[in-house]
Coordinates of C-alpha atoms and ligand atoms in Angstrom, one line a residue:
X1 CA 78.5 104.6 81.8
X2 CA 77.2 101.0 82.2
X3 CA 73.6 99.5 82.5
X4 CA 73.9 97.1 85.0
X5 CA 71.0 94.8 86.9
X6 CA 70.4 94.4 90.7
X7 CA 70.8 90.2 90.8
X8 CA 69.9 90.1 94.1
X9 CA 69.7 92.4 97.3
X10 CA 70.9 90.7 101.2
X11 CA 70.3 91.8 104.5
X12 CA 74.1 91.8 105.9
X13 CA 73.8 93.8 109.2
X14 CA 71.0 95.7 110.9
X15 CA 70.3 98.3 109.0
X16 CA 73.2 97.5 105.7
X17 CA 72.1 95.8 102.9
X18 CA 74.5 94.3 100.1
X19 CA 73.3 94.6 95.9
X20 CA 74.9 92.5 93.8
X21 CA 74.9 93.9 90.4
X22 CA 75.5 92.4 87.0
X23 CA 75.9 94.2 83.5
X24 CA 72.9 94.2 81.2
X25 CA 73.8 92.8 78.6
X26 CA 75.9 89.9 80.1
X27 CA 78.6 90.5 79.6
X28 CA 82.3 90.7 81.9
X29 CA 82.4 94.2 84.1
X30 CA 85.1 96.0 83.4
X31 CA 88.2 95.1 86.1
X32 CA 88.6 96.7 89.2
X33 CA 91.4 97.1 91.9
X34 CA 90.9 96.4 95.8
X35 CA 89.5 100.5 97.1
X36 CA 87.5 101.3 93.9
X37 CA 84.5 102.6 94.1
X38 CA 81.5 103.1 91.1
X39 CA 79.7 105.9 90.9
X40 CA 75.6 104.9 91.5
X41 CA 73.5 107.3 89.7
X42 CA 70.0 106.5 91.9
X43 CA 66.1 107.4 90.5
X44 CA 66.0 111.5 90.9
X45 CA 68.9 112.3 90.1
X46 CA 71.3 111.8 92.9
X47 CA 74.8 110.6 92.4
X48 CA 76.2 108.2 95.2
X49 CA 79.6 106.5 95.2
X50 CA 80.0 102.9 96.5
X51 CA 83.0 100.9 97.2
X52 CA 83.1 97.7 95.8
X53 CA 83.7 94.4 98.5
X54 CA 83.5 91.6 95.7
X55 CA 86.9 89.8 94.9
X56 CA 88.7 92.2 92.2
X57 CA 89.4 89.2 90.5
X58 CA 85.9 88.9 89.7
X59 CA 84.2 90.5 86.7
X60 CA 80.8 88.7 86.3
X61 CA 79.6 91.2 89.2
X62 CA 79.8 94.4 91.2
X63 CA 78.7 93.9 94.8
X64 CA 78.1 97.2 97.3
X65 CA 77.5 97.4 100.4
X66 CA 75.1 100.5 101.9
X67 CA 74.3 101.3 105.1
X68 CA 70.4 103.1 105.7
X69 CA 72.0 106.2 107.0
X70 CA 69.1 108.8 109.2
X71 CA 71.1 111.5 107.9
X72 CA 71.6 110.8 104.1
X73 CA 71.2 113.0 102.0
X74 CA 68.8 110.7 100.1
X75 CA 71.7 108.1 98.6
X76 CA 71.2 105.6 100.7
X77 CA 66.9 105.7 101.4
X78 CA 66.7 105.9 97.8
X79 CA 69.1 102.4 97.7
X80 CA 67.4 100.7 100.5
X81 CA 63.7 101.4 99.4
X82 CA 63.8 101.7 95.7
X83 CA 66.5 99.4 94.8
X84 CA 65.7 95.8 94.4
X85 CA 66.2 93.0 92.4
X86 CA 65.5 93.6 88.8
X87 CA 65.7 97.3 89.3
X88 CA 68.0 98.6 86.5
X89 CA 70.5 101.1 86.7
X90 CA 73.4 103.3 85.6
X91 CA 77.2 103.1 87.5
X92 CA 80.4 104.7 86.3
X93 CA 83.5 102.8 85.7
X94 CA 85.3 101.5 88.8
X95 CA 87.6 104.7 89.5
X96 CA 90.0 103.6 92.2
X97 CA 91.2 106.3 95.2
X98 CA 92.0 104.1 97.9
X99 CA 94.3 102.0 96.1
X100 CA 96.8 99.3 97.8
X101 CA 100.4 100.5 97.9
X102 CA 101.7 97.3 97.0
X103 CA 105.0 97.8 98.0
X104 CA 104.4 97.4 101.6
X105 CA 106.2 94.5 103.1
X106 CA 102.7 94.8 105.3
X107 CA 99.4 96.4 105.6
X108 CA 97.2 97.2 109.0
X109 CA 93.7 97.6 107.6
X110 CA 91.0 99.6 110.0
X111 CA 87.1 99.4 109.1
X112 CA 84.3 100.9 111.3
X113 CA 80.7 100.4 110.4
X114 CA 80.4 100.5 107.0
X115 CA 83.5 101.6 106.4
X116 CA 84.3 97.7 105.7
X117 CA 83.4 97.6 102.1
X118 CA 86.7 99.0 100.9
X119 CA 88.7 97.1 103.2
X120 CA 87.0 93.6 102.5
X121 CA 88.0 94.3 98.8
X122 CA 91.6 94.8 100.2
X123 CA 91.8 92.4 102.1
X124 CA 91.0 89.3 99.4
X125 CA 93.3 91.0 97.5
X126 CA 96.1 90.9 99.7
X127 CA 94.9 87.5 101.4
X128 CA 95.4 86.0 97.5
X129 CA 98.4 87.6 96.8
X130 CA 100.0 85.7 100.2
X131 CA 100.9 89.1 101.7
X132 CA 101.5 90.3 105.2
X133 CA 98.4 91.7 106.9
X134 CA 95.7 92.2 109.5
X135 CA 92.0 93.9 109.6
X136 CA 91.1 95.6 112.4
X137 CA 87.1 95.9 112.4
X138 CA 85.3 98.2 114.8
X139 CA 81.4 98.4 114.7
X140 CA 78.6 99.5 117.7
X141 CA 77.4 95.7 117.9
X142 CA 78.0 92.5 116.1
X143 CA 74.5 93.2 114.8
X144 CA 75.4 96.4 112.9
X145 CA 78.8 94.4 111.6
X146 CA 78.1 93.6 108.1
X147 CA 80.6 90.6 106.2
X148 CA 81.4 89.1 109.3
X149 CA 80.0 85.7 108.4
X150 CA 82.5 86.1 104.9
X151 CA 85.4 87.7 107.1
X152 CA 85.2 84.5 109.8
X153 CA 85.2 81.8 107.2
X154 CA 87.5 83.5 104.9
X155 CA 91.2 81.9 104.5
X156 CA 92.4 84.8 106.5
X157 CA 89.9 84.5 109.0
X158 CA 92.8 84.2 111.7
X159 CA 94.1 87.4 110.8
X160 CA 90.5 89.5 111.5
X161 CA 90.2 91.4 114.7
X162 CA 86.6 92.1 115.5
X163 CA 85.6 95.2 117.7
X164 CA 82.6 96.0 119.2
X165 CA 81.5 99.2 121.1
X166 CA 79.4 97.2 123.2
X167 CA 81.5 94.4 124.3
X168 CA 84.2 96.6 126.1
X169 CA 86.6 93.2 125.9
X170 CA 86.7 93.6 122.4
X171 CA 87.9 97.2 122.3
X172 CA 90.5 98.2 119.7
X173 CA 93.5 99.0 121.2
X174 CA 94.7 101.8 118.3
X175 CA 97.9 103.1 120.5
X176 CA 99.4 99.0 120.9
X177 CA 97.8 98.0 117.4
X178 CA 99.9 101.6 116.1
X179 CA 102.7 101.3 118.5
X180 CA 105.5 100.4 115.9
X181 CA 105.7 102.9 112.6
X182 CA 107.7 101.6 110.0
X183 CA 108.0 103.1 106.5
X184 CA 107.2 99.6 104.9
X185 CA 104.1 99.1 106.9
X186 CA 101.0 100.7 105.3
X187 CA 98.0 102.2 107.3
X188 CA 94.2 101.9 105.8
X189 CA 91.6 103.2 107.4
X190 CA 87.7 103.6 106.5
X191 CA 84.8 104.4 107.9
X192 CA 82.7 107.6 110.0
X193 CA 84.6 110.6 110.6
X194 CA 85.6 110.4 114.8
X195 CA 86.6 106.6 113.8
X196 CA 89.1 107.5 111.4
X197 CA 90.2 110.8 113.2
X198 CA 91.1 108.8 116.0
X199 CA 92.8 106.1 113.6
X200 CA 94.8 108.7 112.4
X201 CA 95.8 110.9 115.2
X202 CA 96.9 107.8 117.0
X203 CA 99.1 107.0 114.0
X204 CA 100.7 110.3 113.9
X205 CA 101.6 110.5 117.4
X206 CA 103.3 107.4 117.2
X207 CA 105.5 109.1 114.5
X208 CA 103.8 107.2 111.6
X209 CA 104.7 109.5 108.2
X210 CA 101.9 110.5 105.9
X211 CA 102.8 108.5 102.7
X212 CA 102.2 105.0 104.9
X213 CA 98.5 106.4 105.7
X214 CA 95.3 106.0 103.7
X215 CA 92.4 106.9 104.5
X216 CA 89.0 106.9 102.4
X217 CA 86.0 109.2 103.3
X218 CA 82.2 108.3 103.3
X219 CA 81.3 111.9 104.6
X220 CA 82.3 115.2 104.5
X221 CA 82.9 116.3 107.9
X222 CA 80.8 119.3 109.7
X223 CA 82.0 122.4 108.6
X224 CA 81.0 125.3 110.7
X225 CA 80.0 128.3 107.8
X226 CA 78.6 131.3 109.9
X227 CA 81.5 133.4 109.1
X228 CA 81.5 132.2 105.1
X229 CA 81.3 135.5 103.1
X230 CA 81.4 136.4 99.9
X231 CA 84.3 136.8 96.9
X232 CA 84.2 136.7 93.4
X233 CA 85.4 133.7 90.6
X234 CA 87.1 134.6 87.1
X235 CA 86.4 132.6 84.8
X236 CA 90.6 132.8 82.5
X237 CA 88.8 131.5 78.8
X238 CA 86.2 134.2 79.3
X239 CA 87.2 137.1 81.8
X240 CA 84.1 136.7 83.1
X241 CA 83.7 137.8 86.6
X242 CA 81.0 136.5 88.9
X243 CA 80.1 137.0 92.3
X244 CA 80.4 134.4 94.9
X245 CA 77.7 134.7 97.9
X246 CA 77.7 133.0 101.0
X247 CA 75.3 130.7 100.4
X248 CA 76.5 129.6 97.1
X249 CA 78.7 127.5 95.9
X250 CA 81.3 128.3 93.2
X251 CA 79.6 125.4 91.2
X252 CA 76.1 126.5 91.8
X253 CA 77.4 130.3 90.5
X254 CA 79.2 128.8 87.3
X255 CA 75.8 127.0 86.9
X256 CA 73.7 129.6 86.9
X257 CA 75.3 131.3 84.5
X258 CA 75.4 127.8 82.1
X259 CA 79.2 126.9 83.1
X260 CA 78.5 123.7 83.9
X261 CA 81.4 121.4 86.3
X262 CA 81.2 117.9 86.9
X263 CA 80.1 116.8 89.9
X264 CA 79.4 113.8 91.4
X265 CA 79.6 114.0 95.5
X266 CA 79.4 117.7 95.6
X267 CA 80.9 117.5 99.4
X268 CA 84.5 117.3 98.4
X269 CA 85.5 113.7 98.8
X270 CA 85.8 112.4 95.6
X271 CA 87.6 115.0 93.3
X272 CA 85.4 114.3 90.2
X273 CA 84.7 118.4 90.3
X274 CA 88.5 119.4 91.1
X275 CA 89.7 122.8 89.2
X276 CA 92.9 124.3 88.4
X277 CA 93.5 127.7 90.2
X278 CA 95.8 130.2 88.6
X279 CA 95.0 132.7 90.8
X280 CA 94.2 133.5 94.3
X281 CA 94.1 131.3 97.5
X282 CA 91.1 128.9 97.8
X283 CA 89.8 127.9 101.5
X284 CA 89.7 124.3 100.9
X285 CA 87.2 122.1 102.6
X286 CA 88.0 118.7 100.8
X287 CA 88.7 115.6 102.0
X288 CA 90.0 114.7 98.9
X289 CA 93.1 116.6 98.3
X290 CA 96.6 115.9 100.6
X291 CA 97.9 118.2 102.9
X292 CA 100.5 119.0 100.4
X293 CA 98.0 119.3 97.2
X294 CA 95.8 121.4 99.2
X295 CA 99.3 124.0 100.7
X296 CA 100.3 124.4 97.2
X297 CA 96.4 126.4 96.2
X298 CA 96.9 125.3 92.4
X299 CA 93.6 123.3 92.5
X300 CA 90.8 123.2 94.6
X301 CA 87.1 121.1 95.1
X302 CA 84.4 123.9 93.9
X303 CA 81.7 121.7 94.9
X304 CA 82.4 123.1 98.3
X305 CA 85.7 124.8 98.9
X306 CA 86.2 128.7 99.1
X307 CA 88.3 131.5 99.0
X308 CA 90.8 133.3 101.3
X309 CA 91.1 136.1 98.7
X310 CA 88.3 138.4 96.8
X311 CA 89.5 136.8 93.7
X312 CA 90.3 133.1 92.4
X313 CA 91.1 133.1 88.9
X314 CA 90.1 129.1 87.5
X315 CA 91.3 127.8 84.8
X316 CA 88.2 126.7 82.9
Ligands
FES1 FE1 83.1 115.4 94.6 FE2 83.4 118.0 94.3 S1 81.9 116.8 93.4 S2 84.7 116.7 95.3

């Protein structure tokens, strides 16, 4: 954990601010890659993770980007009206899931909305390494765009595609953009959920392969639960059995019974709460395990995931 200072808080878009954070004490923050994100542990309790759109070459700040979001869950009210300059607070370690794959020869980076926090990062990053790329960057107006001042006098500005739902000139072309997959070419996409869906789906039916796509989720997409029912979770250390309703979750069971998991999103994007199964086939509903990880039912996200059998045994 670090104790880190807001320095100063900017308007950067209708309705996005930016905080630029500093550690306590003064001294360097620890380094960070392009795609990390810090953990943001807000006044209440609430645990929000933020991607971090400073150069990763610098280390005298943190700066995130948040978006006042009707629908939050509390992160991001709590950031825009409690959270000012002065205001001390506690962030994680940079923990990076979105890194670069710095093999590519090059890189087609896609940001909608706020979505272009990570992709800024990227972006420097591969602008001052001299490699191949281009940013695509979709948004409902230029006055919900955040960075774009930065992106348009940045040294790569020539290489920034700007897209704007209501200029229907400016619309991103995914299909042309996406036309060409080539297993050296690398795919990044952030932002809300029918953005990247579409990002990706065009990808794949151009024949792009899963290892050259990345993707990063904000949001856990809407998962219908009406049917959810009920199973049970053994605990291996223990043999303890416990019941499973349908309007718990395996974590808030384990809880109440003093089993505590980590937990920091608790909608299954970022993996902090990720448990071995031994046992069992879990219904995942994660957006943070592959295709692959999630086929193979050794592990799964009990912050929100189920089960397609009465028992998962988990390894804790
Ligand atoms: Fe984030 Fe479960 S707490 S995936």
């Amino acid at each position: 954990m670090i104790d880190v200072v807001v320095v100063s808080r900017n308007d950067e878009a209708q309705d996005i601010c930016s905080y630029e954070l500093a550690n306590a004490d003064d001294s360097p923050l620890p380094a960070f890659s392009a795609g990390a994100h810090i953990d943001v542990h807000l006044p209440g309790g609430l645990i929000r993770q933020y991607s971090l759109c400073n150069h990763p070459e610098e280390r005298h700040r943190y700066l995130i980007g948040v978006l006042k979001d009707p629908t939050s869950r509390g992160g991001s009210l709590a950031m825009h009206e409690q959270i000012h300059p002065g205001t001390r607070l506690t962030i994680s370690e940079p923990r990076n899931l979105f890194p670069l794959a710095h093999e590519a020869r090059r890189s087609l980076l896609f940001a909608g909305g706020i979505g272009i926090t990570p992709i800024l990062c990227m972006a420097e990053r591969l602008a001052h390494s001299g490699a191949d790329f281009e940013l695509h960057y979709c948004a409902r107006s230029r006055e919900r765009a955040a960075f774009v001042q930065r992106l348009c006098s940045s040294s790569f500005a020539d290489r920034v595609f700007l897209h704007f739902d209501q200029e229907p000139e400016t619309a991103l072309d995914a299909a042309k953009v996406l036309a060409t997959p080539r297993n050296d070419v690398h795919l990044y996409v952030c932002g809300p959920g029918g953005f990247m869906q579409h990002v990706l789906d065009t990808a794949k039916a151009a024949g792009w392969q899963e290892p050259c796509l990345h993707r990063e989720y904000f949001a856990a997409v809407p998962v219908d639960t009406r049917a959810d029912g009920s199973f049970s979770v053994k605990v291996a250390s223990s043999g303890q059995v416990f019941a499973v309703p349908a309007d718990k979750s395996v974590v808030q069971v384990l809880e109440s019974h003093g089993i505590d998991i980590a937990m920091s999103c608790e909608q299954g994007i970022c993996g902090t709460c990720l448990t071995r199964v031994l046992e069992g086939v879990p219904e995942h509903r994660d957006l943070f395990l592959t295709e692959d990880e999630q086929a193979r039912n050794d592990q799964f996200t009990p912050c929100c995931s189920r089960s397609k059998t009465p028992l998962l045994v988990l390894d804790i």
